[in-house]
Structure formats: C-alpha cells, structure tokens
PDB file of C-alpha atoms in Angstrom:
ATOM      1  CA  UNK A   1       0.000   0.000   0.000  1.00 66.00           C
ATOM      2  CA  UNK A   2       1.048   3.632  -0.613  1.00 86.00           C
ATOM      3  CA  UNK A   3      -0.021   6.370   1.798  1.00 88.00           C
ATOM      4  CA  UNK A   4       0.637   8.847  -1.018  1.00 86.00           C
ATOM      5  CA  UNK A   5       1.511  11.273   1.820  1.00 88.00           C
ATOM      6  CA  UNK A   6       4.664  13.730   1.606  1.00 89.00           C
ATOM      7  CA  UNK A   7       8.006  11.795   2.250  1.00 90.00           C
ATOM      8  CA  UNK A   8       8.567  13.838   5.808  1.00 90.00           C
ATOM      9  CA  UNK A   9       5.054  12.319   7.013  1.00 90.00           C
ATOM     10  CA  UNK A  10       4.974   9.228   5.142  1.00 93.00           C
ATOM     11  CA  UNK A  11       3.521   6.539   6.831  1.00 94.00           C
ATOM     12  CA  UNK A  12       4.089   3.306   3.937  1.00 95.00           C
ATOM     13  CA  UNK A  13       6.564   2.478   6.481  1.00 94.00           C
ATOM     14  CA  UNK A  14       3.827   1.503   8.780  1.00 95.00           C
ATOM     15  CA  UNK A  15       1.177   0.268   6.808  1.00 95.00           C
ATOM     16  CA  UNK A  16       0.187  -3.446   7.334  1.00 95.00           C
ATOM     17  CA  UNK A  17      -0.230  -5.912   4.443  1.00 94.00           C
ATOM     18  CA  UNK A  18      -4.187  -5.715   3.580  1.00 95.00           C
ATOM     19  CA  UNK A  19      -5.385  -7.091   6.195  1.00 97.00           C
ATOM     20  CA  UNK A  20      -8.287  -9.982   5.686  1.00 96.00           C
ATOM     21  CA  UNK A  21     -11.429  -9.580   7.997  1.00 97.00           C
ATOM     22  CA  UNK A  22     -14.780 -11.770   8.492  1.00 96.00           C
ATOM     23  CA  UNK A  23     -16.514  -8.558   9.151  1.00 97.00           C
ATOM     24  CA  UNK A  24     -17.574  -6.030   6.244  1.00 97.00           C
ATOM     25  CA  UNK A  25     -16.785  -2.452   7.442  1.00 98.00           C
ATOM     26  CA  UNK A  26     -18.631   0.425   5.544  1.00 98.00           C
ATOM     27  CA  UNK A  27     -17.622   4.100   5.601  1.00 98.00           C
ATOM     28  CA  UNK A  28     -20.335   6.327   5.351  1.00 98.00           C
ATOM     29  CA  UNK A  29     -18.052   9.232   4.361  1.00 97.00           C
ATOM     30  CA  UNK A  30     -19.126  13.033   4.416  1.00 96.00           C
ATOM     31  CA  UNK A  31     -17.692  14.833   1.520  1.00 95.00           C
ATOM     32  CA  UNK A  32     -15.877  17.671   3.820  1.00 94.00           C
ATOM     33  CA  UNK A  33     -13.671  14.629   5.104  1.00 92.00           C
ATOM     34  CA  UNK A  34     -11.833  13.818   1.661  1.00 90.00           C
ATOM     35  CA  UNK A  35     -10.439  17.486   2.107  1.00 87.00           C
ATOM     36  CA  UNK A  36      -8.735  16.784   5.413  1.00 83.00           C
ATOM     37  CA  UNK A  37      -5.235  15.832   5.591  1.00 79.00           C
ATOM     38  CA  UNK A  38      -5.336  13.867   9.105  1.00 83.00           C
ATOM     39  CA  UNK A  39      -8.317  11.891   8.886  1.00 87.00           C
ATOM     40  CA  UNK A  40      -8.052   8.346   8.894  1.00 90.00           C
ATOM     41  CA  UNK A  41     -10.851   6.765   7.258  1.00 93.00           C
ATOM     42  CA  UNK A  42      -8.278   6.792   4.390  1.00 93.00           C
ATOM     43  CA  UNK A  43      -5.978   4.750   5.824  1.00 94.00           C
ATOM     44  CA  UNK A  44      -8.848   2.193   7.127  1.00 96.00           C
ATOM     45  CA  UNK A  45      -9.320   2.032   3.002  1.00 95.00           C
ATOM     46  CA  UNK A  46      -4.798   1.361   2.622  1.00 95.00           C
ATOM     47  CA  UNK A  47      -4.980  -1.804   5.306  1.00 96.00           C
ATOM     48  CA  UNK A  48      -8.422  -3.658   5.291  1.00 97.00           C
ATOM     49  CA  UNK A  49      -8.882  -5.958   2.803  1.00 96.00           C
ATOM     50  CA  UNK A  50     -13.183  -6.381   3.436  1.00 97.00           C
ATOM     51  CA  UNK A  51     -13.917  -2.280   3.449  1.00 97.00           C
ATOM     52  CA  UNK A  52     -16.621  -0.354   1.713  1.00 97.00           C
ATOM     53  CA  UNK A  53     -16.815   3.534   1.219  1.00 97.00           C
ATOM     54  CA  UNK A  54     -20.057   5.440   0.006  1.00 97.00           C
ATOM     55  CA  UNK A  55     -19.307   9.380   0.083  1.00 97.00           C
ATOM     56  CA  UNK A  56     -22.043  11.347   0.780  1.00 97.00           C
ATOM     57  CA  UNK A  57     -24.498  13.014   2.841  1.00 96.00           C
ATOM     58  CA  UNK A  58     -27.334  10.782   2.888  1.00 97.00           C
ATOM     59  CA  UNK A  59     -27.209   7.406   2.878  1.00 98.00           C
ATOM     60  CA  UNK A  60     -29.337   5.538  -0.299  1.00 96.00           C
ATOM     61  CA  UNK A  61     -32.344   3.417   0.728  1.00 96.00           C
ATOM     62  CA  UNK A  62     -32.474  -0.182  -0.710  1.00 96.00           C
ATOM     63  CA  UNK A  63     -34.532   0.709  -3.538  1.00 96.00           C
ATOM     64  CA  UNK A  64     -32.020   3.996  -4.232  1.00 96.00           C
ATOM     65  CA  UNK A  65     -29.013   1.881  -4.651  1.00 97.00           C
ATOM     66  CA  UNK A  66     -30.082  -1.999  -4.448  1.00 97.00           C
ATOM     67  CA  UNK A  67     -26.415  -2.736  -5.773  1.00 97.00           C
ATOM     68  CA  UNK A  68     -24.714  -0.956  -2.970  1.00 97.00           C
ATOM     69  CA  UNK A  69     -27.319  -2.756  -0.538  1.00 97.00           C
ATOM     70  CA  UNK A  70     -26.617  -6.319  -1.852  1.00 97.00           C
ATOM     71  CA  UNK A  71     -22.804  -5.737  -1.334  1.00 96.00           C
ATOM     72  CA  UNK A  72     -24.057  -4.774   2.360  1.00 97.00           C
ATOM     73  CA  UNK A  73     -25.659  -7.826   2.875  1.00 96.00           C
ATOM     74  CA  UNK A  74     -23.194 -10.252   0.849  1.00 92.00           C
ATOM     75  CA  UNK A  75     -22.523 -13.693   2.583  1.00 91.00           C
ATOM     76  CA  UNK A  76     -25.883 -13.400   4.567  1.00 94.00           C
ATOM     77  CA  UNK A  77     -24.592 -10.024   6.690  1.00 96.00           C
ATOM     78  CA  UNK A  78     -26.526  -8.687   9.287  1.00 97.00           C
ATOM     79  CA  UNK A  79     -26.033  -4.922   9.338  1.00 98.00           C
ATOM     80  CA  UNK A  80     -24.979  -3.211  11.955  1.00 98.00           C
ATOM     81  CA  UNK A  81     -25.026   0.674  12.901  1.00 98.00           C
ATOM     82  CA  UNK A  82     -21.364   1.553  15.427  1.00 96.00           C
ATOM     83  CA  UNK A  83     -23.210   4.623  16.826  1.00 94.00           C
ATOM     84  CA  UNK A  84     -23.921   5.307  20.214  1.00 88.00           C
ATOM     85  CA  UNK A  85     -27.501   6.069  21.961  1.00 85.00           C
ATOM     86  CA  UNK A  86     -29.645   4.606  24.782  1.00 86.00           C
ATOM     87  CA  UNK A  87     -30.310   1.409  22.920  1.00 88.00           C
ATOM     88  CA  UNK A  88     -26.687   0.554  21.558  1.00 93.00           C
ATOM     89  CA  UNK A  89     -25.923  -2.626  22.479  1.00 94.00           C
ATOM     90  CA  UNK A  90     -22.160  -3.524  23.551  1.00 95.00           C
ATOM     91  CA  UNK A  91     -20.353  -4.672  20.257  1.00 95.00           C
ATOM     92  CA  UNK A  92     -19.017  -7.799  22.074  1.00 95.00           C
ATOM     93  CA  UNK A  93     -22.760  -8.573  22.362  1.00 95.00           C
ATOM     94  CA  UNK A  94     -22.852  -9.315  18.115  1.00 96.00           C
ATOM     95  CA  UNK A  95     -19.679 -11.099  18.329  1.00 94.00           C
ATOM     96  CA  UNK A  96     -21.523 -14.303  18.197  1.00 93.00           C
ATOM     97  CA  UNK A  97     -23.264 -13.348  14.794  1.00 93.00           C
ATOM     98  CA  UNK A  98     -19.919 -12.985  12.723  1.00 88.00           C
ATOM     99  CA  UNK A  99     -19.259 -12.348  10.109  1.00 94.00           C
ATOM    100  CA  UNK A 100     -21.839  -9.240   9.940  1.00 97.00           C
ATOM    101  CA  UNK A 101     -21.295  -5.702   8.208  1.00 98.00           C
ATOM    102  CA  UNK A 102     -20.565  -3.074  10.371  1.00 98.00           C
ATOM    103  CA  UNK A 103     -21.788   0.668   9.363  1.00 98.00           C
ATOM    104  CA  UNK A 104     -20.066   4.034  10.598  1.00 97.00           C
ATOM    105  CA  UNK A 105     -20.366   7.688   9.697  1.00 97.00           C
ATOM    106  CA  UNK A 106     -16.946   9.100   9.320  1.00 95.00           C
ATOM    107  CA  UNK A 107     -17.822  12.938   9.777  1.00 93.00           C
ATOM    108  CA  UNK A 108     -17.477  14.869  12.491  1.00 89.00           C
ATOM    109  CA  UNK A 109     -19.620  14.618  15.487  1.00 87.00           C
ATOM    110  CA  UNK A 110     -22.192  16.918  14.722  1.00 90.00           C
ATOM    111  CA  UNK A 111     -22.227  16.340  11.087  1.00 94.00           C
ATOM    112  CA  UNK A 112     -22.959  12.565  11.576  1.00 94.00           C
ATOM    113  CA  UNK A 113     -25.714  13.289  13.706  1.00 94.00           C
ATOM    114  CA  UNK A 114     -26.865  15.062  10.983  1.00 96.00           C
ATOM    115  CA  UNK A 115     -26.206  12.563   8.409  1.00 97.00           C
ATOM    116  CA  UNK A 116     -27.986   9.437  10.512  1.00 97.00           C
ATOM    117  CA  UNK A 117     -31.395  12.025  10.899  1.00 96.00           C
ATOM    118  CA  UNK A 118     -31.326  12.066   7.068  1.00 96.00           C
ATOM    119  CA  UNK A 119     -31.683   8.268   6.334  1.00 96.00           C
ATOM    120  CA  UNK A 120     -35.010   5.931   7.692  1.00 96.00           C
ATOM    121  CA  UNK A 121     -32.883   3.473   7.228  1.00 97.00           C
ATOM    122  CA  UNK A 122     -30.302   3.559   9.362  1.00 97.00           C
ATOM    123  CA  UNK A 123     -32.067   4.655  11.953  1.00 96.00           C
ATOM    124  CA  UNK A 124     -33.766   1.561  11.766  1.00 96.00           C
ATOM    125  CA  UNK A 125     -30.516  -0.338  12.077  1.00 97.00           C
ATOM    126  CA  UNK A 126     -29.583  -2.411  15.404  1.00 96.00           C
ATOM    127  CA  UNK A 127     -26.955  -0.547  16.820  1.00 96.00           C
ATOM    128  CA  UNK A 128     -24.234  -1.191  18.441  1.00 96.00           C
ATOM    129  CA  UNK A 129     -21.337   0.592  20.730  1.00 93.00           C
ATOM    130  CA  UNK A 130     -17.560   0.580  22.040  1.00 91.00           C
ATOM    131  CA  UNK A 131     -16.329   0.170  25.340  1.00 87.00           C
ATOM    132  CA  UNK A 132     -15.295   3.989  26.024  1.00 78.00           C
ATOM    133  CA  UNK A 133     -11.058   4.334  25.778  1.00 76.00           C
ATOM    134  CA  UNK A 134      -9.227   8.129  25.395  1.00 71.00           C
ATOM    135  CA  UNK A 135      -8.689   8.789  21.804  1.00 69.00           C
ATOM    136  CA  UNK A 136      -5.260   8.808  20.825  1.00 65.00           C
ATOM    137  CA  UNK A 137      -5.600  12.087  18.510  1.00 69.00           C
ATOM    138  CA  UNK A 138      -3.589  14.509  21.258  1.00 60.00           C
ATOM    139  CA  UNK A 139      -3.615  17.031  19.297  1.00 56.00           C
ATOM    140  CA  UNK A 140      -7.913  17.294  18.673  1.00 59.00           C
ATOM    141  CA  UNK A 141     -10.147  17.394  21.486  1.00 58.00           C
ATOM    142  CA  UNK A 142     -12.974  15.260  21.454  1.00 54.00           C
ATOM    143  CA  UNK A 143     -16.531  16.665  22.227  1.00 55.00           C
ATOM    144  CA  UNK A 144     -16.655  13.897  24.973  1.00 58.00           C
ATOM    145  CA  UNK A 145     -14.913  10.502  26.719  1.00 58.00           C
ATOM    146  CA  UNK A 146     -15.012   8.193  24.992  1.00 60.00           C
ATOM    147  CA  UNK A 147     -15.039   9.784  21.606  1.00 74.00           C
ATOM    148  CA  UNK A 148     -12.807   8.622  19.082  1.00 87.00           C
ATOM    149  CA  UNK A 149     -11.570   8.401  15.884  1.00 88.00           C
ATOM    150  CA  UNK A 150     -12.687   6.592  12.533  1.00 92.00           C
ATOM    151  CA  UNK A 151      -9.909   4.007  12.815  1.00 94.00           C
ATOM    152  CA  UNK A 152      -9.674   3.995  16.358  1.00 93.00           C
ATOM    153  CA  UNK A 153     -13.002   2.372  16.657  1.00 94.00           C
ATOM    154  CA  UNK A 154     -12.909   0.300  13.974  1.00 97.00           C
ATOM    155  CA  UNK A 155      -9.802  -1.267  15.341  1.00 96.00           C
ATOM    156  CA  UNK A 156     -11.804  -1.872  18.772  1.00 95.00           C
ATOM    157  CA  UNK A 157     -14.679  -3.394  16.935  1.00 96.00           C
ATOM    158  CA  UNK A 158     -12.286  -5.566  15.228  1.00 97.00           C
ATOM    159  CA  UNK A 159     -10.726  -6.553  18.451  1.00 96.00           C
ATOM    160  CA  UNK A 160     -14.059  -8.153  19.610  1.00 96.00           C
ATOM    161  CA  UNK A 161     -15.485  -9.316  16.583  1.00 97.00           C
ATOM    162  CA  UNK A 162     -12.730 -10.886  14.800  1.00 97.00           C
ATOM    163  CA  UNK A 163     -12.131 -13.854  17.490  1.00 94.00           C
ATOM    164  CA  UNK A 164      -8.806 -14.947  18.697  1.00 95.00           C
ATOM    165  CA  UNK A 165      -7.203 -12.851  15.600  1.00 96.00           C
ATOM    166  CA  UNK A 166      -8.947  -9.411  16.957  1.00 97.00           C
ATOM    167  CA  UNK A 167      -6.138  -8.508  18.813  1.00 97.00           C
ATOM    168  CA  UNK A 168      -3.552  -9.026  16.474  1.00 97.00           C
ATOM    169  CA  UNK A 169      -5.787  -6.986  14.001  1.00 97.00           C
ATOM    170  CA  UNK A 170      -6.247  -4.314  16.109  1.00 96.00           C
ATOM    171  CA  UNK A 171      -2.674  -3.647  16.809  1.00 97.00           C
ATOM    172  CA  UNK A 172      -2.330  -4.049  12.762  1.00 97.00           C
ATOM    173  CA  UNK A 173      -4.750  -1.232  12.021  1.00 97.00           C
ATOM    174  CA  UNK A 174      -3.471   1.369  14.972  1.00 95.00           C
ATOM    175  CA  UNK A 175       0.555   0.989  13.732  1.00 95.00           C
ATOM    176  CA  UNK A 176       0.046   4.077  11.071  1.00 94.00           C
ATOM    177  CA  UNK A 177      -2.472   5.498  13.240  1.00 92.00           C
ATOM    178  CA  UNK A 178       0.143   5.583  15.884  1.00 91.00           C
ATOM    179  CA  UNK A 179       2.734   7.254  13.137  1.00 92.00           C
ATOM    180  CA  UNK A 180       0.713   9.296  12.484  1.00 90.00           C
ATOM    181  CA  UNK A 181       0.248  11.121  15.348  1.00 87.00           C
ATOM    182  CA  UNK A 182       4.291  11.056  16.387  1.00 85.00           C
ATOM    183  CA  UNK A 183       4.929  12.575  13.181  1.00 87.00           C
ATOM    184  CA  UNK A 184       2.523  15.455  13.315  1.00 82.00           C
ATOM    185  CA  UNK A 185       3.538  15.930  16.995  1.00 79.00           C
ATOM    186  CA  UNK A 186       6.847  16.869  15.237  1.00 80.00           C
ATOM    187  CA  UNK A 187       5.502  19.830  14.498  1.00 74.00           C
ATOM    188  CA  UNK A 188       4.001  20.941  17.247  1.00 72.00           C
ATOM    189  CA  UNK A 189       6.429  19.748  20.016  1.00 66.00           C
ATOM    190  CA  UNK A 190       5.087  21.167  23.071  1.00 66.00           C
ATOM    191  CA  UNK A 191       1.542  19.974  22.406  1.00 63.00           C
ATOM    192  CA  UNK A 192      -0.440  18.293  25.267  1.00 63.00           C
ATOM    193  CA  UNK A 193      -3.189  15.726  25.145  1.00 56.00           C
ATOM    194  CA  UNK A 194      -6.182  17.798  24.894  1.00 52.00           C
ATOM    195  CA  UNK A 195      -8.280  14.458  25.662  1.00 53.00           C
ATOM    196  CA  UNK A 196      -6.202  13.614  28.753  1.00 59.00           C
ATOM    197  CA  UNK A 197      -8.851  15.561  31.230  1.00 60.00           C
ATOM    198  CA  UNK A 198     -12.474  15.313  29.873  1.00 55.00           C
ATOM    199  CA  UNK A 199     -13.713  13.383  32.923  1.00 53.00           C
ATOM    200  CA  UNK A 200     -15.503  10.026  33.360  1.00 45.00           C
ATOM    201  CA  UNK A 201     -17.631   8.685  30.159  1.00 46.00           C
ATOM    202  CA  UNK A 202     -21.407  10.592  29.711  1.00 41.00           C
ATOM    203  CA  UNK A 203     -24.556   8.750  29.890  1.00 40.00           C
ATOM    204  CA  UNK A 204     -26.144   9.120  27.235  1.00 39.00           C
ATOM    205  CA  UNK A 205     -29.662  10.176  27.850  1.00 37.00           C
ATOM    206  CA  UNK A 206     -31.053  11.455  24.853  1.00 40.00           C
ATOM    207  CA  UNK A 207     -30.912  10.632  20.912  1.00 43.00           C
ATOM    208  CA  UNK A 208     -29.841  13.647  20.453  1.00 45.00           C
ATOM    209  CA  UNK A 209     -27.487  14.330  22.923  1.00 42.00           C
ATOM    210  CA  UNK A 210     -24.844  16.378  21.423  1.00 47.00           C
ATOM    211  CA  UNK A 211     -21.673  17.416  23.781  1.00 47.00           C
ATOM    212  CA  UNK A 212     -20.962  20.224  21.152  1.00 48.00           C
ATOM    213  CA  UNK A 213     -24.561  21.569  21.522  1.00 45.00           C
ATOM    214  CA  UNK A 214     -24.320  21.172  25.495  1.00 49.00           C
ATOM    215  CA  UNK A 215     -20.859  22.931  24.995  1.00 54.00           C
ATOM    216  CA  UNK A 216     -22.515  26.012  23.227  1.00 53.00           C
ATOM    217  CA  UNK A 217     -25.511  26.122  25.568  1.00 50.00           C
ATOM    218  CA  UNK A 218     -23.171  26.411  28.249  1.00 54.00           C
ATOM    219  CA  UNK A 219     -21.332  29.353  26.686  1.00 57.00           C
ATOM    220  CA  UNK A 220     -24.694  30.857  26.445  1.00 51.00           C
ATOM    221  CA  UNK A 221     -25.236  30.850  29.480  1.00 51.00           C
ATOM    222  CA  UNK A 222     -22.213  32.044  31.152  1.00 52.00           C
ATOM    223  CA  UNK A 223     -22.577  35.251  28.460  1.00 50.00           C
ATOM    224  CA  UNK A 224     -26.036  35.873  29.771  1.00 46.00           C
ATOM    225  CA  UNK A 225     -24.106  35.916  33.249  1.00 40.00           C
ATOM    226  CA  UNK A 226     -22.218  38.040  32.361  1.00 42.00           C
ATOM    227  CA  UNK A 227     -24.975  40.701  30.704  1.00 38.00           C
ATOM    228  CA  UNK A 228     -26.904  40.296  33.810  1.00 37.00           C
ATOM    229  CA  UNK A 229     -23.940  41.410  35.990  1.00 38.00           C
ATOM    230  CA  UNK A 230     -23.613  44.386  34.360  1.00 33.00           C
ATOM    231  CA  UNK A 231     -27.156  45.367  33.814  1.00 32.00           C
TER     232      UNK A 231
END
C-alpha cells in the first residue's frame, strides 16, 4: 500500500499488508472529510482488505441503490449501525453473529448526527457501541470521553469481533495510526493531550445528545451571566 503522503510524514513504512477480515466495514463518508489531511478513514481504506466507502451526505435506501445494498448484505450479513444512543448494544454482544457488516459515519460529530437524521434506514438499524477508551488524537479534542476516531473504533470493533485474531488486528490497524500522530507531533512539540482531562464517560440520555450543543448552551449561558452582571 502507498499512503501517497509527503516523504517527511509518510507513513508506507507503517502500513500493514491488507489485512483480511470476516466482518464487512462500511464508511459512510461526508464529503468535507476527503479534504482533510489527518483523517483516517483513508488509511482504514490502505490496510483492510473487506472495506466499503459510500461518500455522501445521505445514505441511499435499498430501492435507491439496491447494488450498494446487496454488497451490504453479501454472505448473509446482518447490518450493523457503530453509533452510540440509549439502545446501543455492547459490540461484544454481536460477536456471536460474525461475520456481519458493520456501518459508521466518518464525519465529524455533529455532522454525523446530521447525516444518521437524514436516512429511515439507518435509523432503523440495530446498533451497536464501544467500550469507552481516550482517543489517541492529542492534538484534537474530542466533544466527549469516549469519543474517538474513525480508525480507532474500527480497530476496537475488530478486536471483539474478529475472534482470537482481533487482537492481532487491532494492533495491525493502529501501527500508522500511531505514526501518524508522532509525526505530526513533530511539528508541534510542546503539544499536550487535549483528551487527557475530559472526565468520566457521559450517559447518554437522549438521541440527540450532542456534547458540542451542550458545549454552546453552556457558553450561552455564562454570556447571559455576564450581561446580567452588568445590567
């Protein structure tokens, strides 16, 4: 594989041989994210073998695209939504039903929640979620614990539905992650972990519960403090 990336941040290096999976993963793919340089759905696309990108902002219905939904479903495949919400079930759960095909919206946080409002049909799709970990992206707060990158959980889904080999592919799939990060740490050398403090994992309560909408409410607030103590 060939990261096509500039020789200083190159990561070919370490890049896995395409790795072979029992699951089918499918990147729902907003457009923004083919403009930006450090996302890593790419580099899910350089090492699995089994991976599936549609790039836009709604996802077709079966009768939209029935070629793109037979692919989905190829083998017998159960689909599967990786999005969290009060009735995500823990991935480990669908372990048993391997192989299956494994749906996520690569997009930021509040453009996914966008994106999954748009289409019936995933809505309607059993859902599933990961164990919360601190994203390894030091450099790019997340909007809450246990937020994470594209790769980052599709290497922890991989870790508990791809039986004893899970781990192995896990640690496979994070390598150029892992590059990636040291190198662009290069650049900014005195950077700190700007996910090392966000606190304990949030329920979640609501559908949609959005830490980047609580984040601006709270702003609001604390500026209508602030009118208030001058009035």
């Amino acid at each position: 594989p060939n990261c096509l990336r500039p020789q200083r941040v190159c990561l070919c290096e370490a890049l896995p041989e395409v790795v072979e999976t029992d699951t089918q993963v499918v990147l729902f793919t907003h457009p923004k994210e083919l403009k930006r340089s450090l996302c890593t759905g790419p580099l899910l696309e350089l090492c699995l073998k089994r991976i599936i990108k549609f790039v836009g902002k709604v996802f077709p219905d079966p009768e939209d695209h029935p070629a793109l939904h037979e692919q989905l479903c190829q083998g017998g495949r159960q689909c599967f939504l990786l999005y969290p919400g009060p009735e995500a079930s823990d991935v480990a759960e669908i372990a048993s039903k391997s192989p299956v095909t494994l749906i996520l919206i690569d997009a930021r946080w509040r453009q996914a929640k966008i994106m999954l409002n748009r289409s019936t049909w995933l809505q309607a799709l059993p859902r599933v979620s990961l164990p919360h970990k601190q994203s390894g992206y030091i450099w790019r707060q997340q909007p809450a614990p246990g937020c994470v990158s594209t790769l980052e959980a599709v290497s922890e889904a991989l870790n508990f539905l791809e039986g004893n080999d899970g781990a192995h592919i896990k640690s496979l799939l994070l390598r150029p992650f892992e590059k990636m990060v040291q190198l662009q740490c290069q650049f900014t050398p005195n950077a700190k972990d700007k996910n090392a403090n966000l606190g304990l994992p949030m329920s979640v309560e609501k559908e949609n519960a959005n830490p980047l909408w609580n984040r601006s409410r709270r702003r609001k607030r604390r500026r209508n403090t602030q009118s208030f103590d001058f009035a």
